[in-house]
PDB file of C-alpha atoms in Angstrom:
ATOM      1  CA  UNK A   1     -30.542 -48.111 -47.969  1.00  0.00           C
ATOM      2  CA  UNK A   2     -29.635 -50.498 -45.143  1.00  0.00           C
ATOM      3  CA  UNK A   3     -31.005 -49.520 -41.745  1.00  0.00           C
ATOM      4  CA  UNK A   4     -28.327 -47.805 -39.679  1.00  0.00           C
ATOM      5  CA  UNK A   5     -29.616 -45.870 -36.659  1.00  0.00           C
ATOM      6  CA  UNK A   6     -26.123 -44.734 -35.660  1.00  0.00           C
ATOM      7  CA  UNK A   7     -25.019 -42.867 -38.769  1.00  0.00           C
ATOM      8  CA  UNK A   8     -24.372 -39.128 -38.162  1.00  0.00           C
ATOM      9  CA  UNK A   9     -27.683 -37.230 -38.180  1.00  0.00           C
ATOM     10  CA  UNK A  10     -28.584 -34.805 -40.938  1.00  0.00           C
ATOM     11  CA  UNK A  11     -30.444 -31.532 -40.241  1.00  0.00           C
ATOM     12  CA  UNK A  12     -33.795 -33.335 -40.501  1.00  0.00           C
ATOM     13  CA  UNK A  13     -35.907 -35.319 -38.077  1.00  0.00           C
ATOM     14  CA  UNK A  14     -34.521 -38.745 -38.940  1.00  0.00           C
ATOM     15  CA  UNK A  15     -31.326 -40.696 -38.402  1.00  0.00           C
ATOM     16  CA  UNK A  16     -31.167 -43.670 -40.723  1.00  0.00           C
ATOM     17  CA  UNK A  17     -34.969 -43.669 -40.694  1.00  0.00           C
ATOM     18  CA  UNK A  18     -35.212 -43.445 -36.900  1.00  0.00           C
ATOM     19  CA  UNK A  19     -36.717 -40.280 -35.468  1.00  0.00           C
ATOM     20  CA  UNK A  20     -34.014 -39.619 -32.910  1.00  0.00           C
ATOM     21  CA  UNK A  21     -32.626 -36.081 -32.530  1.00  0.00           C
ATOM     22  CA  UNK A  22     -35.873 -34.132 -32.584  1.00  0.00           C
ATOM     23  CA  UNK A  23     -38.080 -36.633 -30.754  1.00  0.00           C
ATOM     24  CA  UNK A  24     -41.090 -35.541 -32.766  1.00  0.00           C
ATOM     25  CA  UNK A  25     -42.889 -38.305 -30.905  1.00  0.00           C
ATOM     26  CA  UNK A  26     -41.519 -40.361 -28.023  1.00  0.00           C
ATOM     27  CA  UNK A  27     -40.145 -43.840 -28.261  1.00  0.00           C
ATOM     28  CA  UNK A  28     -42.415 -46.273 -26.426  1.00  0.00           C
ATOM     29  CA  UNK A  29     -41.376 -48.890 -23.886  1.00  0.00           C
ATOM     30  CA  UNK A  30     -44.155 -51.465 -23.654  1.00  0.00           C
ATOM     31  CA  UNK A  31     -43.902 -52.962 -20.192  1.00  0.00           C
ATOM     32  CA  UNK A  32     -45.532 -54.630 -17.226  1.00  0.00           C
ATOM     33  CA  UNK A  33     -43.827 -52.172 -14.852  1.00  0.00           C
ATOM     34  CA  UNK A  34     -43.679 -54.454 -11.794  1.00  0.00           C
ATOM     35  CA  UNK A  35     -42.258 -57.503 -13.536  1.00  0.00           C
ATOM     36  CA  UNK A  36     -38.500 -58.094 -13.457  1.00  0.00           C
ATOM     37  CA  UNK A  37     -37.288 -57.593 -17.025  1.00  0.00           C
ATOM     38  CA  UNK A  38     -39.387 -54.495 -17.805  1.00  0.00           C
ATOM     39  CA  UNK A  39     -38.472 -53.029 -14.408  1.00  0.00           C
ATOM     40  CA  UNK A  40     -34.808 -53.477 -15.260  1.00  0.00           C
ATOM     41  CA  UNK A  41     -35.188 -51.148 -18.244  1.00  0.00           C
ATOM     42  CA  UNK A  42     -37.252 -48.662 -16.239  1.00  0.00           C
ATOM     43  CA  UNK A  43     -34.463 -48.429 -13.642  1.00  0.00           C
ATOM     44  CA  UNK A  44     -31.974 -47.932 -16.483  1.00  0.00           C
ATOM     45  CA  UNK A  45     -34.026 -45.069 -17.961  1.00  0.00           C
ATOM     46  CA  UNK A  46     -34.057 -43.305 -14.610  1.00  0.00           C
ATOM     47  CA  UNK A  47     -30.363 -43.809 -14.028  1.00  0.00           C
ATOM     48  CA  UNK A  48     -29.533 -42.382 -17.468  1.00  0.00           C
ATOM     49  CA  UNK A  49     -31.811 -39.402 -16.927  1.00  0.00           C
ATOM     50  CA  UNK A  50     -33.962 -40.193 -19.981  1.00  0.00           C
ATOM     51  CA  UNK A  51     -37.321 -38.416 -19.552  1.00  0.00           C
ATOM     52  CA  UNK A  52     -40.716 -39.706 -20.688  1.00  0.00           C
ATOM     53  CA  UNK A  53     -40.704 -37.055 -23.411  1.00  0.00           C
ATOM     54  CA  UNK A  54     -38.030 -39.196 -25.073  1.00  0.00           C
ATOM     55  CA  UNK A  55     -38.897 -42.740 -23.967  1.00  0.00           C
ATOM     56  CA  UNK A  56     -42.423 -43.165 -22.629  1.00  0.00           C
ATOM     57  CA  UNK A  57     -43.383 -46.221 -20.608  1.00  0.00           C
ATOM     58  CA  UNK A  58     -46.487 -47.727 -22.232  1.00  0.00           C
ATOM     59  CA  UNK A  59     -47.971 -49.655 -19.342  1.00  0.00           C
ATOM     60  CA  UNK A  60     -49.603 -52.934 -20.317  1.00  0.00           C
ATOM     61  CA  UNK A  61     -52.175 -54.751 -18.195  1.00  0.00           C
ATOM     62  CA  UNK A  62     -51.085 -58.003 -16.613  1.00  0.00           C
ATOM     63  CA  UNK A  63     -51.957 -60.917 -18.939  1.00  0.00           C
ATOM     64  CA  UNK A  64     -54.569 -62.059 -16.424  1.00  0.00           C
ATOM     65  CA  UNK A  65     -56.492 -58.826 -17.011  1.00  0.00           C
ATOM     66  CA  UNK A  66     -56.316 -58.442 -20.767  1.00  0.00           C
ATOM     67  CA  UNK A  67     -52.692 -57.782 -21.756  1.00  0.00           C
ATOM     68  CA  UNK A  68     -53.635 -54.486 -23.417  1.00  0.00           C
ATOM     69  CA  UNK A  69     -52.066 -51.012 -23.257  1.00  0.00           C
ATOM     70  CA  UNK A  70     -53.775 -49.039 -20.494  1.00  0.00           C
ATOM     71  CA  UNK A  71     -53.395 -45.678 -22.269  1.00  0.00           C
ATOM     72  CA  UNK A  72     -55.604 -46.241 -25.314  1.00  0.00           C
ATOM     73  CA  UNK A  73     -54.175 -43.165 -27.044  1.00  0.00           C
ATOM     74  CA  UNK A  74     -50.959 -45.123 -27.628  1.00  0.00           C
ATOM     75  CA  UNK A  75     -50.415 -47.693 -30.335  1.00  0.00           C
ATOM     76  CA  UNK A  76     -51.535 -51.210 -29.319  1.00  0.00           C
ATOM     77  CA  UNK A  77     -48.825 -53.428 -27.883  1.00  0.00           C
ATOM     78  CA  UNK A  78     -46.773 -55.343 -30.438  1.00  0.00           C
ATOM     79  CA  UNK A  79     -46.546 -59.122 -30.351  1.00  0.00           C
ATOM     80  CA  UNK A  80     -43.884 -60.739 -28.178  1.00  0.00           C
ATOM     81  CA  UNK A  81     -42.678 -60.870 -24.598  1.00  0.00           C
ATOM     82  CA  UNK A  82     -42.289 -57.570 -22.774  1.00  0.00           C
ATOM     83  CA  UNK A  83     -40.418 -55.288 -22.532  1.00  0.00           C
ATOM     84  CA  UNK A  84     -40.440 -54.097 -26.142  1.00  0.00           C
ATOM     85  CA  UNK A  85     -39.001 -50.760 -27.271  1.00  0.00           C
ATOM     86  CA  UNK A  86     -40.924 -49.179 -30.156  1.00  0.00           C
ATOM     87  CA  UNK A  87     -38.783 -46.728 -32.129  1.00  0.00           C
ATOM     88  CA  UNK A  88     -40.440 -44.305 -34.598  1.00  0.00           C
ATOM     89  CA  UNK A  89     -39.012 -44.994 -38.031  1.00  0.00           C
ATOM     90  CA  UNK A  90     -39.437 -44.169 -41.697  1.00  0.00           C
ATOM     91  CA  UNK A  91     -37.388 -47.169 -42.703  1.00  0.00           C
ATOM     92  CA  UNK A  92     -39.003 -49.840 -44.823  1.00  0.00           C
ATOM     93  CA  UNK A  93     -38.510 -52.327 -41.986  1.00  0.00           C
ATOM     94  CA  UNK A  94     -41.044 -50.410 -39.869  1.00  0.00           C
ATOM     95  CA  UNK A  95     -44.524 -51.799 -39.374  1.00  0.00           C
ATOM     96  CA  UNK A  96     -47.669 -50.087 -40.617  1.00  0.00           C
ATOM     97  CA  UNK A  97     -47.729 -47.939 -37.471  1.00  0.00           C
ATOM     98  CA  UNK A  98     -44.302 -46.524 -38.255  1.00  0.00           C
ATOM     99  CA  UNK A  99     -42.246 -48.335 -35.620  1.00  0.00           C
ATOM    100  CA  UNK A 100     -39.380 -50.762 -35.503  1.00  0.00           C
ATOM    101  CA  UNK A 101     -39.091 -52.927 -32.396  1.00  0.00           C
ATOM    102  CA  UNK A 102     -36.238 -53.874 -30.082  1.00  0.00           C
ATOM    103  CA  UNK A 103     -36.997 -56.865 -27.871  1.00  0.00           C
ATOM    104  CA  UNK A 104     -35.347 -58.278 -24.736  1.00  0.00           C
ATOM    105  CA  UNK A 105     -34.370 -56.080 -21.792  1.00  0.00           C
ATOM    106  CA  UNK A 106     -30.600 -56.161 -22.228  1.00  0.00           C
ATOM    107  CA  UNK A 107     -30.829 -55.512 -25.976  1.00  0.00           C
ATOM    108  CA  UNK A 108     -32.986 -52.462 -25.257  1.00  0.00           C
ATOM    109  CA  UNK A 109     -30.482 -51.106 -22.745  1.00  0.00           C
ATOM    110  CA  UNK A 110     -27.556 -51.668 -25.109  1.00  0.00           C
ATOM    111  CA  UNK A 111     -29.473 -49.942 -27.910  1.00  0.00           C
ATOM    112  CA  UNK A 112     -30.258 -46.919 -25.740  1.00  0.00           C
ATOM    113  CA  UNK A 113     -26.707 -46.844 -24.402  1.00  0.00           C
ATOM    114  CA  UNK A 114     -25.372 -46.223 -27.912  1.00  0.00           C
ATOM    115  CA  UNK A 115     -27.572 -43.146 -28.285  1.00  0.00           C
ATOM    116  CA  UNK A 116     -26.802 -41.872 -24.792  1.00  0.00           C
ATOM    117  CA  UNK A 117     -23.064 -42.054 -25.405  1.00  0.00           C
ATOM    118  CA  UNK A 118     -23.175 -39.628 -28.317  1.00  0.00           C
ATOM    119  CA  UNK A 119     -24.456 -36.079 -27.819  1.00  0.00           C
ATOM    120  CA  UNK A 120     -25.464 -35.897 -31.493  1.00  0.00           C
ATOM    121  CA  UNK A 121     -28.520 -38.042 -31.056  1.00  0.00           C
ATOM    122  CA  UNK A 122     -30.476 -35.917 -28.635  1.00  0.00           C
ATOM    123  CA  UNK A 123     -30.302 -38.091 -25.517  1.00  0.00           C
ATOM    124  CA  UNK A 124     -28.873 -36.680 -22.327  1.00  0.00           C
ATOM    125  CA  UNK A 125     -25.372 -37.865 -21.482  1.00  0.00           C
ATOM    126  CA  UNK A 126     -25.122 -37.054 -17.801  1.00  0.00           C
ATOM    127  CA  UNK A 127     -23.076 -39.947 -16.493  1.00  0.00           C
ATOM    128  CA  UNK A 128     -21.069 -41.458 -19.318  1.00  0.00           C
ATOM    129  CA  UNK A 129     -21.050 -45.105 -20.345  1.00  0.00           C
ATOM    130  CA  UNK A 130     -22.595 -47.746 -18.099  1.00  0.00           C
ATOM    131  CA  UNK A 131     -20.526 -50.395 -19.880  1.00  0.00           C
ATOM    132  CA  UNK A 132     -17.061 -49.118 -18.913  1.00  0.00           C
ATOM    133  CA  UNK A 133     -14.532 -46.846 -20.586  1.00  0.00           C
ATOM    134  CA  UNK A 134     -11.563 -49.206 -20.856  1.00  0.00           C
ATOM    135  CA  UNK A 135     -11.290 -52.827 -21.998  1.00  0.00           C
ATOM    136  CA  UNK A 136     -10.652 -53.958 -18.418  1.00  0.00           C
ATOM    137  CA  UNK A 137     -13.626 -52.007 -17.063  1.00  0.00           C
ATOM    138  CA  UNK A 138     -15.876 -53.467 -19.746  1.00  0.00           C
ATOM    139  CA  UNK A 139     -14.639 -56.969 -18.958  1.00  0.00           C
ATOM    140  CA  UNK A 140     -15.248 -56.546 -15.208  1.00  0.00           C
ATOM    141  CA  UNK A 141     -18.761 -55.256 -15.801  1.00  0.00           C
ATOM    142  CA  UNK A 142     -19.443 -58.120 -18.208  1.00  0.00           C
ATOM    143  CA  UNK A 143     -18.260 -60.626 -15.579  1.00  0.00           C
ATOM    144  CA  UNK A 144     -20.791 -59.473 -13.012  1.00  0.00           C
ATOM    145  CA  UNK A 145     -23.517 -58.966 -15.591  1.00  0.00           C
ATOM    146  CA  UNK A 146     -23.148 -62.558 -16.770  1.00  0.00           C
ATOM    147  CA  UNK A 147     -23.491 -63.784 -13.199  1.00  0.00           C
ATOM    148  CA  UNK A 148     -26.502 -61.540 -12.599  1.00  0.00           C
ATOM    149  CA  UNK A 149     -28.189 -63.045 -15.662  1.00  0.00           C
ATOM    150  CA  UNK A 150     -27.308 -66.511 -14.393  1.00  0.00           C
ATOM    151  CA  UNK A 151     -29.028 -65.657 -11.107  1.00  0.00           C
ATOM    152  CA  UNK A 152     -32.259 -64.658 -12.842  1.00  0.00           C
ATOM    153  CA  UNK A 153     -32.247 -67.754 -15.044  1.00  0.00           C
ATOM    154  CA  UNK A 154     -31.493 -70.085 -12.117  1.00  0.00           C
ATOM    155  CA  UNK A 155     -34.302 -68.511 -10.116  1.00  0.00           C
ATOM    156  CA  UNK A 156     -36.950 -69.726 -12.548  1.00  0.00           C
ATOM    157  CA  UNK A 157     -36.831 -73.397 -11.474  1.00  0.00           C
ATOM    158  CA  UNK A 158     -36.560 -72.303  -7.847  1.00  0.00           C
ATOM    159  CA  UNK A 159     -39.890 -70.534  -8.049  1.00  0.00           C
ATOM    160  CA  UNK A 160     -41.436 -72.983 -10.545  1.00  0.00           C
ATOM    161  CA  UNK A 161     -40.969 -76.001  -8.269  1.00  0.00           C
ATOM    162  CA  UNK A 162     -41.019 -74.284  -4.895  1.00  0.00           C
ATOM    163  CA  UNK A 163     -43.755 -71.634  -4.824  1.00  0.00           C
ATOM    164  CA  UNK A 164     -47.421 -71.156  -5.577  1.00  0.00           C
ATOM    165  CA  UNK A 165     -46.419 -69.277  -8.737  1.00  0.00           C
ATOM    166  CA  UNK A 166     -45.241 -72.528 -10.334  1.00  0.00           C
ATOM    167  CA  UNK A 167     -47.376 -75.222 -11.958  1.00  0.00           C
ATOM    168  CA  UNK A 168     -45.941 -78.147 -10.006  1.00  0.00           C
ATOM    169  CA  UNK A 169     -44.485 -78.558  -6.513  1.00  0.00           C
ATOM    170  CA  UNK A 170     -41.161 -80.398  -6.300  1.00  0.00           C
ATOM    171  CA  UNK A 171     -39.503 -78.965  -3.190  1.00  0.00           C
ATOM    172  CA  UNK A 172     -36.357 -81.083  -3.593  1.00  0.00           C
ATOM    173  CA  UNK A 173     -35.727 -79.669  -7.078  1.00  0.00           C
ATOM    174  CA  UNK A 174     -36.387 -76.125  -5.910  1.00  0.00           C
ATOM    175  CA  UNK A 175     -34.002 -76.517  -2.984  1.00  0.00           C
ATOM    176  CA  UNK A 176     -31.252 -77.900  -5.229  1.00  0.00           C
ATOM    177  CA  UNK A 177     -31.549 -75.027  -7.720  1.00  0.00           C
ATOM    178  CA  UNK A 178     -31.423 -72.582  -4.827  1.00  0.00           C
ATOM    179  CA  UNK A 179     -27.938 -73.920  -4.085  1.00  0.00           C
ATOM    180  CA  UNK A 180     -26.888 -72.912  -7.623  1.00  0.00           C
ATOM    181  CA  UNK A 181     -28.264 -69.426  -7.054  1.00  0.00           C
ATOM    182  CA  UNK A 182     -26.134 -69.144  -3.936  1.00  0.00           C
ATOM    183  CA  UNK A 183     -23.112 -70.398  -5.881  1.00  0.00           C
ATOM    184  CA  UNK A 184     -23.399 -67.453  -8.272  1.00  0.00           C
ATOM    185  CA  UNK A 185     -23.942 -65.074  -5.362  1.00  0.00           C
ATOM    186  CA  UNK A 186     -20.720 -66.280  -3.749  1.00  0.00           C
ATOM    187  CA  UNK A 187     -18.838 -65.533  -6.964  1.00  0.00           C
ATOM    188  CA  UNK A 188     -20.261 -62.008  -7.122  1.00  0.00           C
ATOM    189  CA  UNK A 189     -19.325 -61.567  -3.463  1.00  0.00           C
ATOM    190  CA  UNK A 190     -15.687 -62.290  -4.330  1.00  0.00           C
ATOM    191  CA  UNK A 191     -15.754 -59.806  -7.222  1.00  0.00           C
ATOM    192  CA  UNK A 192     -17.089 -57.119  -4.876  1.00  0.00           C
ATOM    193  CA  UNK A 193     -14.557 -57.661  -2.069  1.00  0.00           C
ATOM    194  CA  UNK A 194     -12.690 -54.352  -2.582  1.00  0.00           C
ATOM    195  CA  UNK A 195     -15.588 -52.204  -3.792  1.00  0.00           C
ATOM    196  CA  UNK A 196     -16.713 -49.156  -1.820  1.00  0.00           C
ATOM    197  CA  UNK A 197     -20.506 -49.446  -1.864  1.00  0.00           C
ATOM    198  CA  UNK A 198     -21.056 -46.033  -0.293  1.00  0.00           C
ATOM    199  CA  UNK A 199     -20.355 -44.627  -3.769  1.00  0.00           C
ATOM    200  CA  UNK A 200     -23.712 -46.052  -4.880  1.00  0.00           C
ATOM    201  CA  UNK A 201     -25.759 -44.329  -2.203  1.00  0.00           C
ATOM    202  CA  UNK A 202     -28.443 -41.769  -2.911  1.00  0.00           C
ATOM    203  CA  UNK A 203     -27.851 -39.444  -5.806  1.00  0.00           C
ATOM    204  CA  UNK A 204     -24.256 -40.412  -6.512  1.00  0.00           C
ATOM    205  CA  UNK A 205     -23.962 -41.303 -10.179  1.00  0.00           C
ATOM    206  CA  UNK A 206     -20.377 -41.734 -11.286  1.00  0.00           C
ATOM    207  CA  UNK A 207     -19.848 -45.315 -10.134  1.00  0.00           C
ATOM    208  CA  UNK A 208     -22.922 -47.156 -11.359  1.00  0.00           C
ATOM    209  CA  UNK A 209     -22.866 -49.534 -14.310  1.00  0.00           C
ATOM    210  CA  UNK A 210     -25.128 -51.877 -16.274  1.00  0.00           C
ATOM    211  CA  UNK A 211     -24.245 -54.911 -14.160  1.00  0.00           C
ATOM    212  CA  UNK A 212     -25.311 -53.052 -11.005  1.00  0.00           C
ATOM    213  CA  UNK A 213     -28.758 -52.497 -12.497  1.00  0.00           C
ATOM    214  CA  UNK A 214     -29.153 -56.130 -13.546  1.00  0.00           C
ATOM    215  CA  UNK A 215     -27.922 -57.461 -10.201  1.00  0.00           C
ATOM    216  CA  UNK A 216     -30.095 -55.122  -8.157  1.00  0.00           C
ATOM    217  CA  UNK A 217     -33.038 -56.009 -10.384  1.00  0.00           C
ATOM    218  CA  UNK A 218     -32.667 -59.673  -9.397  1.00  0.00           C
ATOM    219  CA  UNK A 219     -32.136 -59.072  -5.684  1.00  0.00           C
ATOM    220  CA  UNK A 220     -35.032 -56.652  -5.359  1.00  0.00           C
ATOM    221  CA  UNK A 221     -37.453 -58.758  -7.410  1.00  0.00           C
ATOM    222  CA  UNK A 222     -36.842 -61.862  -5.305  1.00  0.00           C
ATOM    223  CA  UNK A 223     -37.012 -59.892  -2.060  1.00  0.00           C
ATOM    224  CA  UNK A 224     -40.059 -57.802  -2.936  1.00  0.00           C
ATOM    225  CA  UNK A 225     -42.148 -60.458  -4.683  1.00  0.00           C
ATOM    226  CA  UNK A 226     -41.001 -63.766  -3.180  1.00  0.00           C
ATOM    227  CA  UNK A 227     -40.158 -62.497   0.288  1.00  0.00           C
ATOM    228  CA  UNK A 228     -36.576 -63.787   0.220  1.00  0.00           C
ATOM    229  CA  UNK A 229     -33.586 -61.503   0.765  1.00  0.00           C
ATOM    230  CA  UNK A 230     -30.858 -63.430  -1.042  1.00  0.00           C
ATOM    231  CA  UNK A 231     -28.112 -61.290   0.465  1.00  0.00           C
ATOM    232  CA  UNK A 232     -28.753 -62.837   3.890  1.00  0.00           C
ATOM    233  CA  UNK A 233     -26.868 -66.086   4.256  1.00  0.00           C
ATOM    234  CA  UNK A 234     -27.213 -68.592   7.062  1.00  0.00           C
ATOM    235  CA  UNK A 235     -23.763 -67.781   8.428  1.00  0.00           C
ATOM    236  CA  UNK A 236     -23.076 -71.505   8.641  1.00  0.00           C
ATOM    237  CA  UNK A 237     -20.512 -73.700   6.963  1.00  0.00           C
ATOM    238  CA  UNK A 238     -22.389 -75.368   4.113  1.00  0.00           C
ATOM    239  CA  UNK A 239     -21.555 -77.704   1.292  1.00  0.00           C
ATOM    240  CA  UNK A 240     -21.657 -75.958  -2.094  1.00  0.00           C
ATOM    241  CA  UNK A 241     -22.717 -77.579  -5.373  1.00  0.00           C
ATOM    242  CA  UNK A 242     -19.172 -78.912  -5.838  1.00  0.00           C
ATOM    243  CA  UNK A 243     -19.039 -80.516  -2.402  1.00  0.00           C
ATOM    244  CA  UNK A 244     -16.769 -77.859  -0.903  1.00  0.00           C
ATOM    245  CA  UNK A 245     -17.254 -76.438   2.572  1.00  0.00           C
ATOM    246  CA  UNK A 246     -17.935 -72.694   2.407  1.00  0.00           C
ATOM    247  CA  UNK A 247     -19.248 -70.087   4.811  1.00  0.00           C
ATOM    248  CA  UNK A 248     -22.615 -68.804   3.641  1.00  0.00           C
ATOM    249  CA  UNK A 249     -22.290 -65.053   4.183  1.00  0.00           C
ATOM    250  CA  UNK A 250     -22.530 -62.168   1.711  1.00  0.00           C
ATOM    251  CA  UNK A 251     -21.391 -58.978   3.476  1.00  0.00           C
ATOM    252  CA  UNK A 252     -20.506 -57.084   0.288  1.00  0.00           C
ATOM    253  CA  UNK A 253     -23.791 -58.028  -1.350  1.00  0.00           C
ATOM    254  CA  UNK A 254     -25.601 -56.732   1.729  1.00  0.00           C
ATOM    255  CA  UNK A 255     -23.743 -53.437   1.353  1.00  0.00           C
ATOM    256  CA  UNK A 256     -24.511 -53.300  -2.368  1.00  0.00           C
ATOM    257  CA  UNK A 257     -28.208 -54.034  -1.960  1.00  0.00           C
ATOM    258  CA  UNK A 258     -28.725 -51.572   0.876  1.00  0.00           C
ATOM    259  CA  UNK A 259     -26.817 -48.816  -0.963  1.00  0.00           C
ATOM    260  CA  UNK A 260     -28.704 -49.254  -4.248  1.00  0.00           C
ATOM    261  CA  UNK A 261     -32.046 -49.217  -2.416  1.00  0.00           C
ATOM    262  CA  UNK A 262     -31.417 -45.571  -1.519  1.00  0.00           C
ATOM    263  CA  UNK A 263     -31.301 -44.494  -5.174  1.00  0.00           C
ATOM    264  CA  UNK A 264     -34.279 -42.678  -6.703  1.00  0.00           C
ATOM    265  CA  UNK A 265     -34.306 -45.131  -9.603  1.00  0.00           C
ATOM    266  CA  UNK A 266     -35.029 -48.002  -7.207  1.00  0.00           C
ATOM    267  CA  UNK A 267     -38.208 -46.555  -5.728  1.00  0.00           C
ATOM    268  CA  UNK A 268     -41.347 -48.329  -6.907  1.00  0.00           C
ATOM    269  CA  UNK A 269     -44.278 -46.083  -7.893  1.00  0.00           C
ATOM    270  CA  UNK A 270     -47.565 -47.864  -7.183  1.00  0.00           C
ATOM    271  CA  UNK A 271     -49.580 -45.446  -9.308  1.00  0.00           C
ATOM    272  CA  UNK A 272     -47.433 -46.370 -12.310  1.00  0.00           C
ATOM    273  CA  UNK A 273     -48.009 -50.079 -11.756  1.00  0.00           C
ATOM    274  CA  UNK A 274     -44.537 -50.769 -10.345  1.00  0.00           C
ATOM    275  CA  UNK A 275     -45.800 -52.663  -7.290  1.00  0.00           C
ATOM    276  CA  UNK A 276     -46.810 -56.293  -7.692  1.00  0.00           C
ATOM    277  CA  UNK A 277     -50.546 -56.845  -7.178  1.00  0.00           C
ATOM    278  CA  UNK A 278     -51.618 -58.774  -4.116  1.00  0.00           C
ATOM    279  CA  UNK A 279     -52.930 -61.727  -6.108  1.00  0.00           C
ATOM    280  CA  UNK A 280     -49.449 -62.238  -7.579  1.00  0.00           C
ATOM    281  CA  UNK A 281     -47.573 -61.698  -4.326  1.00  0.00           C
ATOM    282  CA  UNK A 282     -49.764 -64.172  -2.499  1.00  0.00           C
ATOM    283  CA  UNK A 283     -48.814 -66.905  -4.983  1.00  0.00           C
ATOM    284  CA  UNK A 284     -45.135 -65.993  -5.193  1.00  0.00           C
ATOM    285  CA  UNK A 285     -44.628 -65.817  -1.448  1.00  0.00           C
ATOM    286  CA  UNK A 286     -46.283 -69.197  -0.817  1.00  0.00           C
ATOM    287  CA  UNK A 287     -43.301 -71.524  -0.404  1.00  0.00           C
ATOM    288  CA  UNK A 288     -43.412 -75.295  -0.213  1.00  0.00           C
ATOM    289  CA  UNK A 289     -42.167 -76.820   3.016  1.00  0.00           C
ATOM    290  CA  UNK A 290     -38.480 -77.625   3.079  1.00  0.00           C
ATOM    291  CA  UNK A 291     -37.267 -75.253   0.333  1.00  0.00           C
ATOM    292  CA  UNK A 292     -36.015 -72.283   2.358  1.00  0.00           C
TER     293      UNK A 292
END
């Protein structure tokens, strides 16, 4: 039978081979908890109210220190870039440890979102869909989410050529790519112009969506690890990547970032490995002259 984890569950412990409703054993999220893409999924789990009894974070040592699962009672980490979601399964596509694997942070969140949006499958459904209820809502969320992904991708050459975390120093290249990061930020700023960011503060839950998580994930990672708050513009008239004169300010992004920071999901737990180690921060925060 073809693998279908979303078919209606029968009164047994499996759904299309996936142990979902009963959670006889937890799903495992293999992650470096402080790194950006795993942290994105961890924030999502908290926002959806999914406890560790259902999805357990399997902390993996930084590659520099062995790249192994710290809790040796758990199955060894599967091959591939983290995060990886390991789902207990009796399907023939499972490996010899009885798991199937979902890779890439956004794919994991989309996969979990399907289960959370249907009470049948045993996940809590406290806040509804994070992808929007109407076609227009889904489109608006997708707009910002695409830009948030663009920000994370564009950041890679910024840090590669401009910080001690990269293999080669080319400050001019880093500075140019930073202009493209700001271009995407300006577009998000326009999308947010009428949004009331106070609705994101603290424990309020009805107005958060997937794009918020991805965007916050980028802003916080760059601020916390690289020491650069990207919501703070120069306030000057600058030339954008298209040669246009624009004012470099992001008031709505400032509101968004400060509001999301107050959420419980955003708090880093050092004991759980969610704080970057000093050796990494020292490299990431070492900027070449002339980039910033």
